[in-house]
PDB file of N, CA and C in Angstrom:
ATOM      1  N   UNK A   1       7.174  52.282 -41.586  1.00 94.00           N
ATOM      2  CA  UNK A   1       7.987  52.607 -42.632  1.00 94.00           C
ATOM      3  C   UNK A   1       7.474  53.659 -43.570  1.00 94.00           C
ATOM      4  N   UNK A   2       8.222  54.680 -43.841  1.00 94.00           N
ATOM      5  CA  UNK A   2       7.850  55.667 -44.891  1.00 94.00           C
ATOM      6  C   UNK A   2       8.668  55.488 -46.128  1.00 94.00           C
ATOM      7  N   UNK A   3       7.942  55.518 -47.243  1.00 93.00           N
ATOM      8  CA  UNK A   3       8.621  55.358 -48.588  1.00 93.00           C
ATOM      9  C   UNK A   3       7.889  56.398 -49.471  1.00 93.00           C
ATOM     10  N   UNK A   4       8.698  56.652 -50.537  1.00 93.00           N
ATOM     11  CA  UNK A   4       8.257  57.707 -51.613  1.00 93.00           C
ATOM     12  C   UNK A   4       8.736  57.146 -52.941  1.00 93.00           C
ATOM     13  N   UNK A   5       7.822  57.175 -53.876  1.00 86.00           N
ATOM     14  CA  UNK A   5       8.102  56.881 -55.264  1.00 86.00           C
ATOM     15  C   UNK A   5       7.828  58.118 -56.122  1.00 86.00           C
ATOM     16  N   UNK A   6       8.582  58.245 -57.269  1.00 90.00           N
ATOM     17  CA  UNK A   6       8.320  59.476 -58.042  1.00 90.00           C
ATOM     18  C   UNK A   6       6.777  59.532 -58.361  1.00 90.00           C
ATOM     19  N   UNK A   7       6.293  60.784 -58.318  1.00 91.00           N
ATOM     20  CA  UNK A   7       4.960  61.151 -58.635  1.00 91.00           C
ATOM     21  C   UNK A   7       3.899  60.483 -57.750  1.00 91.00           C
ATOM     22  N   UNK A   8       4.315  60.391 -56.414  1.00 92.00           N
ATOM     23  CA  UNK A   8       3.304  59.782 -55.464  1.00 92.00           C
ATOM     24  C   UNK A   8       3.470  60.518 -54.136  1.00 92.00           C
ATOM     25  N   UNK A   9       2.491  60.314 -53.269  1.00 95.00           N
ATOM     26  CA  UNK A   9       2.547  60.843 -51.812  1.00 95.00           C
ATOM     27  C   UNK A   9       3.528  59.928 -51.125  1.00 95.00           C
ATOM     28  N   UNK A  10       3.791  60.285 -49.944  1.00 96.00           N
ATOM     29  CA  UNK A  10       4.553  59.421 -49.029  1.00 96.00           C
ATOM     30  C   UNK A  10       3.785  58.308 -48.438  1.00 96.00           C
ATOM     31  N   UNK A  11       4.154  57.063 -48.716  1.00 96.00           N
ATOM     32  CA  UNK A  11       3.385  56.017 -48.210  1.00 96.00           C
ATOM     33  C   UNK A  11       3.912  55.547 -46.909  1.00 96.00           C
ATOM     34  N   UNK A  12       2.958  54.989 -46.143  1.00 96.00           N
ATOM     35  CA  UNK A  12       3.406  54.424 -44.815  1.00 96.00           C
ATOM     36  C   UNK A  12       2.845  53.090 -44.567  1.00 96.00           C
ATOM     37  N   UNK A  13       3.656  52.200 -44.020  1.00 94.00           N
ATOM     38  CA  UNK A  13       3.261  50.872 -43.807  1.00 94.00           C
ATOM     39  C   UNK A  13       3.827  50.502 -42.340  1.00 94.00           C
ATOM     40  N   UNK A  14       3.300  49.415 -41.861  1.00 94.00           N
ATOM     41  CA  UNK A  14       3.716  48.962 -40.498  1.00 94.00           C
ATOM     42  C   UNK A  14       4.111  47.550 -40.599  1.00 94.00           C
ATOM     43  N   UNK A  15       5.477  47.263 -40.448  1.00 92.00           N
ATOM     44  CA  UNK A  15       5.842  45.876 -40.491  1.00 92.00           C
ATOM     45  C   UNK A  15       5.196  44.794 -39.651  1.00 92.00           C
ATOM     46  N   UNK A  16       4.792  45.276 -38.418  1.00 92.00           N
ATOM     47  CA  UNK A  16       4.091  44.405 -37.468  1.00 92.00           C
ATOM     48  C   UNK A  16       2.660  44.271 -37.746  1.00 92.00           C
ATOM     49  N   UNK A  17       2.073  45.086 -38.522  1.00 94.00           N
ATOM     50  CA  UNK A  17       0.730  45.057 -38.920  1.00 94.00           C
ATOM     51  C   UNK A  17       0.443  44.988 -40.431  1.00 94.00           C
ATOM     52  N   UNK A  18       0.768  43.922 -41.073  1.00 92.00           N
ATOM     53  CA  UNK A  18       0.435  43.705 -42.580  1.00 92.00           C
ATOM     54  C   UNK A  18      -0.923  44.255 -42.886  1.00 92.00           C
ATOM     55  N   UNK A  19      -0.850  44.958 -43.986  1.00 93.00           N
ATOM     56  CA  UNK A  19      -2.313  45.499 -44.410  1.00 93.00           C
ATOM     57  C   UNK A  19      -2.693  46.853 -43.947  1.00 93.00           C
ATOM     58  N   UNK A  20      -2.023  47.308 -42.921  1.00 95.00           N
ATOM     59  CA  UNK A  20      -2.306  48.658 -42.244  1.00 95.00           C
ATOM     60  C   UNK A  20      -1.410  49.610 -43.106  1.00 95.00           C
ATOM     61  N   UNK A  21      -1.970  50.468 -43.873  1.00 96.00           N
ATOM     62  CA  UNK A  21      -1.220  51.423 -44.820  1.00 96.00           C
ATOM     63  C   UNK A  21      -1.888  52.874 -44.665  1.00 96.00           C
ATOM     64  N   UNK A  22      -1.185  53.896 -44.925  1.00 96.00           N
ATOM     65  CA  UNK A  22      -1.724  55.218 -45.095  1.00 96.00           C
ATOM     66  C   UNK A  22      -0.820  55.992 -45.905  1.00 96.00           C
ATOM     67  N   UNK A  23      -1.138  57.232 -46.101  1.00 96.00           N
ATOM     68  CA  UNK A  23      -0.107  58.128 -47.026  1.00 96.00           C
ATOM     69  C   UNK A  23      -0.377  59.501 -46.541  1.00 96.00           C
ATOM     70  N   UNK A  24       0.561  60.339 -46.874  1.00 96.00           N
ATOM     71  CA  UNK A  24       0.480  61.772 -46.620  1.00 96.00           C
ATOM     72  C   UNK A  24       1.231  62.583 -47.761  1.00 96.00           C
ATOM     73  N   UNK A  25       0.770  63.844 -47.996  1.00 96.00           N
ATOM     74  CA  UNK A  25       1.419  64.679 -48.923  1.00 96.00           C
ATOM     75  C   UNK A  25       2.777  65.217 -48.580  1.00 96.00           C
ATOM     76  N   UNK A  26       3.176  65.087 -47.308  1.00 95.00           N
ATOM     77  CA  UNK A  26       4.457  65.635 -46.834  1.00 95.00           C
ATOM     78  C   UNK A  26       4.894  64.592 -45.748  1.00 95.00           C
ATOM     79  N   UNK A  27       6.175  64.631 -45.334  1.00 93.00           N
ATOM     80  CA  UNK A  27       6.571  63.745 -44.336  1.00 93.00           C
ATOM     81  C   UNK A  27       5.833  63.948 -42.981  1.00 93.00           C
ATOM     82  N   UNK A  28       5.587  65.310 -42.660  1.00 93.00           N
ATOM     83  CA  UNK A  28       4.815  65.512 -41.374  1.00 93.00           C
ATOM     84  C   UNK A  28       3.469  64.956 -41.637  1.00 93.00           C
ATOM     85  N   UNK A  29       2.836  65.080 -42.679  1.00 95.00           N
ATOM     86  CA  UNK A  29       1.501  64.619 -42.907  1.00 95.00           C
ATOM     87  C   UNK A  29       1.486  63.112 -42.901  1.00 95.00           C
ATOM     88  N   UNK A  30       2.445  62.453 -43.347  1.00 95.00           N
ATOM     89  CA  UNK A  30       2.597  61.012 -43.401  1.00 95.00           C
ATOM     90  C   UNK A  30       2.663  60.504 -42.006  1.00 95.00           C
ATOM     91  N   UNK A  31       3.508  61.158 -41.201  1.00 92.00           N
ATOM     92  CA  UNK A  31       3.589  60.797 -39.812  1.00 92.00           C
ATOM     93  C   UNK A  31       2.274  61.000 -39.059  1.00 92.00           C
ATOM     94  N   UNK A  32       1.572  62.030 -39.278  1.00 92.00           N
ATOM     95  CA  UNK A  32       0.264  62.281 -38.593  1.00 92.00           C
ATOM     96  C   UNK A  32      -0.596  61.161 -38.999  1.00 92.00           C
ATOM     97  N   UNK A  33      -0.724  60.964 -40.272  1.00 94.00           N
ATOM     98  CA  UNK A  33      -1.677  59.909 -40.876  1.00 94.00           C
ATOM     99  C   UNK A  33      -1.300  58.487 -40.130  1.00 94.00           C
ATOM    100  N   UNK A  34       0.004  58.333 -40.002  1.00 94.00           N
ATOM    101  CA  UNK A  34       0.465  56.984 -39.467  1.00 94.00           C
ATOM    102  C   UNK A  34      -0.012  56.887 -37.983  1.00 94.00           C
ATOM    103  N   UNK A  35      -0.003  57.948 -37.204  1.00 93.00           N
ATOM    104  CA  UNK A  35      -0.533  57.907 -35.847  1.00 93.00           C
ATOM    105  C   UNK A  35      -2.147  57.535 -35.834  1.00 93.00           C
ATOM    106  N   UNK A  36      -2.738  58.151 -36.726  1.00 93.00           N
ATOM    107  CA  UNK A  36      -4.255  57.895 -36.820  1.00 93.00           C
ATOM    108  C   UNK A  36      -4.469  56.511 -37.349  1.00 93.00           C
ATOM    109  N   UNK A  37      -3.734  56.041 -38.244  1.00 94.00           N
ATOM    110  CA  UNK A  37      -4.013  54.662 -38.751  1.00 94.00           C
ATOM    111  C   UNK A  37      -3.684  53.591 -37.702  1.00 94.00           C
ATOM    112  N   UNK A  38      -2.533  53.859 -36.997  1.00 93.00           N
ATOM    113  CA  UNK A  38      -2.018  52.832 -35.950  1.00 93.00           C
ATOM    114  C   UNK A  38      -3.104  52.858 -34.742  1.00 93.00           C
ATOM    115  N   UNK A  39      -3.417  54.011 -34.392  1.00 92.00           N
ATOM    116  CA  UNK A  39      -4.413  54.141 -33.285  1.00 92.00           C
ATOM    117  C   UNK A  39      -5.804  53.445 -33.594  1.00 92.00           C
ATOM    118  N   UNK A  40      -6.222  53.585 -34.747  1.00 93.00           N
ATOM    119  CA  UNK A  40      -7.553  53.067 -35.183  1.00 93.00           C
ATOM    120  C   UNK A  40      -7.385  51.537 -35.350  1.00 93.00           C
ATOM    121  N   UNK A  41      -6.198  51.047 -35.712  1.00 94.00           N
ATOM    122  CA  UNK A  41      -6.028  49.564 -35.877  1.00 94.00           C
ATOM    123  C   UNK A  41      -5.963  48.962 -34.453  1.00 94.00           C
ATOM    124  N   UNK A  42      -5.148  49.573 -33.577  1.00 92.00           N
ATOM    125  CA  UNK A  42      -4.985  49.031 -32.264  1.00 92.00           C
ATOM    126  C   UNK A  42      -6.347  49.013 -31.462  1.00 92.00           C
ATOM    127  N   UNK A  43      -7.101  50.098 -31.683  1.00 92.00           N
ATOM    128  CA  UNK A  43      -8.404  50.029 -31.032  1.00 92.00           C
ATOM    129  C   UNK A  43      -9.237  48.918 -31.536  1.00 92.00           C
ATOM    130  N   UNK A  44      -9.226  48.587 -32.735  1.00 93.00           N
ATOM    131  CA  UNK A  44      -9.909  47.466 -33.258  1.00 93.00           C
ATOM    132  C   UNK A  44      -9.555  46.214 -32.604  1.00 93.00           C
ATOM    133  N   UNK A  45      -8.150  46.068 -32.563  1.00 92.00           N
ATOM    134  CA  UNK A  45      -7.644  44.751 -32.017  1.00 92.00           C
ATOM    135  C   UNK A  45      -8.139  44.580 -30.598  1.00 92.00           C
ATOM    136  N   UNK A  46      -8.045  45.689 -29.770  1.00 92.00           N
ATOM    137  CA  UNK A  46      -8.417  45.592 -28.376  1.00 92.00           C
ATOM    138  C   UNK A  46     -10.023  45.348 -28.280  1.00 92.00           C
ATOM    139  N   UNK A  47     -10.758  46.021 -29.174  1.00 92.00           N
ATOM    140  CA  UNK A  47     -12.149  45.859 -29.034  1.00 92.00           C
ATOM    141  C   UNK A  47     -12.658  44.379 -29.542  1.00 92.00           C
ATOM    142  N   UNK A  48     -11.830  43.838 -30.286  1.00 93.00           N
ATOM    143  CA  UNK A  48     -12.094  42.449 -30.740  1.00 93.00           C
ATOM    144  C   UNK A  48     -11.481  41.311 -29.900  1.00 93.00           C
ATOM    145  N   UNK A  49     -10.754  41.834 -28.870  1.00 93.00           N
ATOM    146  CA  UNK A  49     -10.103  40.902 -27.911  1.00 93.00           C
ATOM    147  C   UNK A  49      -8.958  40.174 -28.551  1.00 93.00           C
ATOM    148  N   UNK A  50      -8.400  40.737 -29.518  1.00 92.00           N
ATOM    149  CA  UNK A  50      -7.157  40.208 -30.101  1.00 92.00           C
ATOM    150  C   UNK A  50      -5.857  40.681 -29.541  1.00 92.00           C
ATOM    151  N   UNK A  51      -4.822  39.875 -29.600  1.00 90.00           N
ATOM    152  CA  UNK A  51      -3.500  40.309 -28.871  1.00 90.00           C
ATOM    153  C   UNK A  51      -2.855  41.312 -29.832  1.00 90.00           C
ATOM    154  N   UNK A  52      -2.217  42.282 -29.107  1.00 90.00           N
ATOM    155  CA  UNK A  52      -1.317  43.181 -29.902  1.00 90.00           C
ATOM    156  C   UNK A  52       0.012  42.604 -29.812  1.00 90.00           C
ATOM    157  N   UNK A  53       0.741  42.407 -30.990  1.00 89.00           N
ATOM    158  CA  UNK A  53       1.900  41.713 -31.218  1.00 89.00           C
ATOM    159  C   UNK A  53       3.082  42.546 -30.589  1.00 89.00           C
ATOM    160  N   UNK A  54       4.056  41.887 -30.065  1.00 90.00           N
ATOM    161  CA  UNK A  54       5.324  42.500 -29.655  1.00 90.00           C
ATOM    162  C   UNK A  54       5.971  43.267 -30.735  1.00 90.00           C
ATOM    163  N   UNK A  55       6.564  44.418 -30.580  1.00 89.00           N
ATOM    164  CA  UNK A  55       7.105  45.093 -31.743  1.00 89.00           C
ATOM    165  C   UNK A  55       8.421  44.432 -32.170  1.00 89.00           C
ATOM    166  N   UNK A  56       8.626  44.383 -33.495  1.00 90.00           N
ATOM    167  CA  UNK A  56       9.915  43.859 -33.990  1.00 90.00           C
ATOM    168  C   UNK A  56      10.963  44.818 -33.723  1.00 90.00           C
ATOM    169  N   UNK A  57      12.176  44.260 -33.662  1.00 90.00           N
ATOM    170  CA  UNK A  57      13.349  45.230 -33.363  1.00 90.00           C
ATOM    171  C   UNK A  57      13.675  45.964 -34.609  1.00 90.00           C
ATOM    172  N   UNK A  58      14.231  47.057 -34.505  1.00 90.00           N
ATOM    173  CA  UNK A  58      14.628  48.006 -35.618  1.00 90.00           C
ATOM    174  C   UNK A  58      15.606  47.223 -36.473  1.00 90.00           C
ATOM    175  N   UNK A  59      16.431  46.357 -35.803  1.00 91.00           N
ATOM    176  CA  UNK A  59      17.531  45.547 -36.603  1.00 91.00           C
ATOM    177  C   UNK A  59      16.714  44.650 -37.491  1.00 91.00           C
ATOM    178  N   UNK A  60      15.700  43.898 -37.026  1.00 92.00           N
ATOM    179  CA  UNK A  60      14.897  42.939 -37.919  1.00 92.00           C
ATOM    180  C   UNK A  60      14.239  43.672 -38.987  1.00 92.00           C
ATOM    181  N   UNK A  61      13.572  44.823 -38.734  1.00 91.00           N
ATOM    182  CA  UNK A  61      12.938  45.509 -39.825  1.00 91.00           C
ATOM    183  C   UNK A  61      13.872  45.969 -40.894  1.00 91.00           C
ATOM    184  N   UNK A  62      14.956  46.532 -40.411  1.00 91.00           N
ATOM    185  CA  UNK A  62      15.874  47.103 -41.460  1.00 91.00           C
ATOM    186  C   UNK A  62      16.701  45.994 -42.158  1.00 91.00           C
ATOM    187  N   UNK A  63      16.769  44.835 -41.603  1.00 92.00           N
ATOM    188  CA  UNK A  63      17.589  43.690 -42.265  1.00 92.00           C
ATOM    189  C   UNK A  63      16.671  43.214 -43.474  1.00 92.00           C
ATOM    190  N   UNK A  64      15.391  43.499 -43.530  1.00 90.00           N
ATOM    191  CA  UNK A  64      14.561  43.102 -44.690  1.00 90.00           C
ATOM    192  C   UNK A  64      14.891  43.900 -45.927  1.00 90.00           C
ATOM    193  N   UNK A  65      15.328  43.177 -47.028  1.00 90.00           N
ATOM    194  CA  UNK A  65      15.727  43.908 -48.208  1.00 90.00           C
ATOM    195  C   UNK A  65      14.737  44.974 -48.732  1.00 90.00           C
ATOM    196  N   UNK A  66      13.404  44.631 -48.620  1.00 87.00           N
ATOM    197  CA  UNK A  66      12.433  45.488 -49.023  1.00 87.00           C
ATOM    198  C   UNK A  66      12.392  46.801 -48.276  1.00 87.00           C
ATOM    199  N   UNK A  67      12.948  46.938 -47.254  1.00 86.00           N
ATOM    200  CA  UNK A  67      13.086  48.153 -46.426  1.00 86.00           C
ATOM    201  C   UNK A  67      14.181  49.030 -46.536  1.00 86.00           C
ATOM    202  N   UNK A  68      15.164  48.626 -47.421  1.00 85.00           N
ATOM    203  CA  UNK A  68      16.433  49.212 -47.655  1.00 85.00           C
ATOM    204  C   UNK A  68      16.180  50.739 -48.194  1.00 85.00           C
ATOM    205  N   UNK A  69      15.298  50.982 -48.928  1.00 86.00           N
ATOM    206  CA  UNK A  69      15.001  52.465 -49.348  1.00 86.00           C
ATOM    207  C   UNK A  69      14.030  53.081 -48.608  1.00 86.00           C
ATOM    208  N   UNK A  70      13.527  52.599 -47.456  1.00 90.00           N
ATOM    209  CA  UNK A  70      12.528  53.197 -46.733  1.00 90.00           C
ATOM    210  C   UNK A  70      13.155  53.883 -45.299  1.00 90.00           C
ATOM    211  N   UNK A  71      12.300  54.614 -44.670  1.00 87.00           N
ATOM    212  CA  UNK A  71      12.820  55.350 -43.470  1.00 87.00           C
ATOM    213  C   UNK A  71      11.911  54.751 -42.427  1.00 87.00           C
ATOM    214  N   UNK A  72      12.506  54.331 -41.301  1.00 88.00           N
ATOM    215  CA  UNK A  72      11.875  53.809 -40.132  1.00 88.00           C
ATOM    216  C   UNK A  72      11.437  55.025 -39.247  1.00 88.00           C
ATOM    217  N   UNK A  73      10.184  55.263 -38.856  1.00 85.00           N
ATOM    218  CA  UNK A  73       9.796  56.296 -37.997  1.00 85.00           C
ATOM    219  C   UNK A  73       8.960  55.712 -36.898  1.00 85.00           C
ATOM    220  N   UNK A  74       9.348  56.213 -35.693  1.00 81.00           N
ATOM    221  CA  UNK A  74       8.507  55.817 -34.468  1.00 81.00           C
ATOM    222  C   UNK A  74       7.246  56.499 -34.438  1.00 81.00           C
ATOM    223  N   UNK A  75       6.127  55.884 -34.180  1.00 82.00           N
ATOM    224  CA  UNK A  75       4.839  56.401 -34.074  1.00 82.00           C
ATOM    225  C   UNK A  75       4.364  56.409 -32.683  1.00 82.00           C
ATOM    226  N   UNK A  76       4.275  57.623 -32.056  1.00 77.00           N
ATOM    227  CA  UNK A  76       3.936  57.716 -30.548  1.00 77.00           C
ATOM    228  C   UNK A  76       2.473  57.624 -30.499  1.00 77.00           C
ATOM    229  N   UNK A  77       1.919  56.948 -29.492  1.00 75.00           N
ATOM    230  CA  UNK A  77       0.476  56.888 -29.318  1.00 75.00           C
ATOM    231  C   UNK A  77       0.315  57.132 -27.740  1.00 75.00           C
ATOM    232  N   UNK A  78      -0.801  57.677 -27.374  1.00 69.00           N
ATOM    233  CA  UNK A  78      -1.036  57.772 -25.951  1.00 69.00           C
ATOM    234  C   UNK A  78      -2.508  57.300 -25.454  1.00 69.00           C
ATOM    235  N   UNK A  79      -2.501  56.731 -24.424  1.00 59.00           N
ATOM    236  CA  UNK A  79      -3.859  56.220 -23.977  1.00 59.00           C
ATOM    237  C   UNK A  79      -4.573  57.258 -23.285  1.00 59.00           C
ATOM    238  N   UNK A  80      -5.880  57.200 -23.398  1.00 53.00           N
ATOM    239  CA  UNK A  80      -6.811  58.183 -22.825  1.00 53.00           C
ATOM    240  C   UNK A  80      -7.645  57.387 -21.836  1.00 53.00           C
ATOM    241  N   UNK A  81      -7.175  57.363 -20.468  1.00 42.00           N
ATOM    242  CA  UNK A  81      -7.855  56.499 -19.395  1.00 42.00           C
ATOM    243  C   UNK A  81      -9.447  56.720 -19.261  1.00 42.00           C
ATOM    244  N   UNK A  82      -9.996  57.896 -19.763  1.00 40.00           N
ATOM    245  CA  UNK A  82     -11.363  58.204 -19.496  1.00 40.00           C
ATOM    246  C   UNK A  82     -12.137  57.512 -20.718  1.00 40.00           C
ATOM    247  N   UNK A  83     -11.489  56.970 -21.751  1.00 46.00           N
ATOM    248  CA  UNK A  83     -12.318  56.329 -22.860  1.00 46.00           C
ATOM    249  C   UNK A  83     -11.911  54.904 -22.912  1.00 46.00           C
ATOM    250  N   UNK A  84     -12.820  54.019 -22.645  1.00 42.00           N
ATOM    251  CA  UNK A  84     -12.624  52.671 -22.575  1.00 42.00           C
ATOM    252  C   UNK A  84     -13.131  51.907 -23.890  1.00 42.00           C
ATOM    253  N   UNK A  85     -12.287  50.970 -24.375  1.00 47.00           N
ATOM    254  CA  UNK A  85     -12.731  50.282 -25.674  1.00 47.00           C
ATOM    255  C   UNK A  85     -13.976  49.439 -25.509  1.00 47.00           C
ATOM    256  N   UNK A  86     -14.107  48.818 -24.256  1.00 48.00           N
ATOM    257  CA  UNK A  86     -15.315  47.977 -24.160  1.00 48.00           C
ATOM    258  C   UNK A  86     -15.490  47.914 -22.594  1.00 48.00           C
ATOM    259  N   UNK A  87     -16.689  47.714 -22.226  1.00 44.00           N
ATOM    260  CA  UNK A  87     -16.996  47.685 -20.767  1.00 44.00           C
ATOM    261  C   UNK A  87     -16.167  46.702 -19.960  1.00 44.00           C
ATOM    262  N   UNK A  88     -15.715  45.599 -20.660  1.00 43.00           N
ATOM    263  CA  UNK A  88     -14.930  44.608 -19.917  1.00 43.00           C
ATOM    264  C   UNK A  88     -13.490  44.619 -20.240  1.00 43.00           C
ATOM    265  N   UNK A  89     -13.058  45.593 -21.086  1.00 46.00           N
ATOM    266  CA  UNK A  89     -11.605  45.648 -21.419  1.00 46.00           C
ATOM    267  C   UNK A  89     -10.751  46.409 -20.387  1.00 46.00           C
ATOM    268  N   UNK A  90      -9.680  45.867 -19.993  1.00 46.00           N
ATOM    269  CA  UNK A  90      -8.782  46.681 -19.019  1.00 46.00           C
ATOM    270  C   UNK A  90      -7.922  47.630 -19.766  1.00 46.00           C
ATOM    271  N   UNK A  91      -8.056  47.677 -21.101  1.00 47.00           N
ATOM    272  CA  UNK A  91      -7.188  48.581 -21.948  1.00 47.00           C
ATOM    273  C   UNK A  91      -7.864  49.825 -22.367  1.00 47.00           C
ATOM    274  N   UNK A  92      -7.207  51.018 -21.993  1.00 50.00           N
ATOM    275  CA  UNK A  92      -7.816  52.296 -22.310  1.00 50.00           C
ATOM    276  C   UNK A  92      -7.819  52.398 -23.882  1.00 50.00           C
ATOM    277  N   UNK A  93      -8.801  53.233 -24.392  1.00 51.00           N
ATOM    278  CA  UNK A  93      -8.873  53.460 -25.856  1.00 51.00           C
ATOM    279  C   UNK A  93      -7.508  54.266 -26.150  1.00 51.00           C
ATOM    280  N   UNK A  94      -6.962  53.883 -27.374  1.00 50.00           N
ATOM    281  CA  UNK A  94      -5.786  54.433 -27.772  1.00 50.00           C
ATOM    282  C   UNK A  94      -6.093  55.721 -28.679  1.00 50.00           C
ATOM    283  N   UNK A  95      -5.311  56.629 -28.761  1.00 49.00           N
ATOM    284  CA  UNK A  95      -5.492  57.845 -29.537  1.00 49.00           C
ATOM    285  C   UNK A  95      -4.206  58.367 -29.971  1.00 49.00           C
ATOM    286  N   UNK A  96      -3.994  59.015 -31.074  1.00 48.00           N
ATOM    287  CA  UNK A  96      -2.850  59.676 -31.565  1.00 48.00           C
ATOM    288  C   UNK A  96      -2.472  60.827 -30.694  1.00 48.00           C
ATOM    289  N   UNK A  97      -1.180  61.187 -30.654  1.00 47.00           N
ATOM    290  CA  UNK A  97      -0.716  62.354 -29.705  1.00 47.00           C
ATOM    291  C   UNK A  97      -0.856  63.602 -30.424  1.00 47.00           C
ATOM    292  N   UNK A  98      -1.504  63.716 -31.481  1.00 44.00           N
ATOM    293  CA  UNK A  98      -1.772  64.812 -32.286  1.00 44.00           C
ATOM    294  C   UNK A  98      -2.562  65.890 -31.588  1.00 44.00           C
TER     295      UNK A  98
END
């Protein structure tokens, strides 16, 4: 979710990952920073052996009154098969599509 308040950068938060936040000076910068923040967080979850939650539906996210003034943006990530998170992990290391 991207949001902007007067005299601030564009803030980014992830409804399915509370506490994961970032910001950018423009919408494009905020989206790029979102890709990096999400990729970093997912790498950590996989490396720690934690489950990645199923994504919330857009309807559920937008039905939250806190999100009425925010914009939902899809963040695309790609897996790089040549980089593994851990020697025993079946999941490839995630990286942004940047």
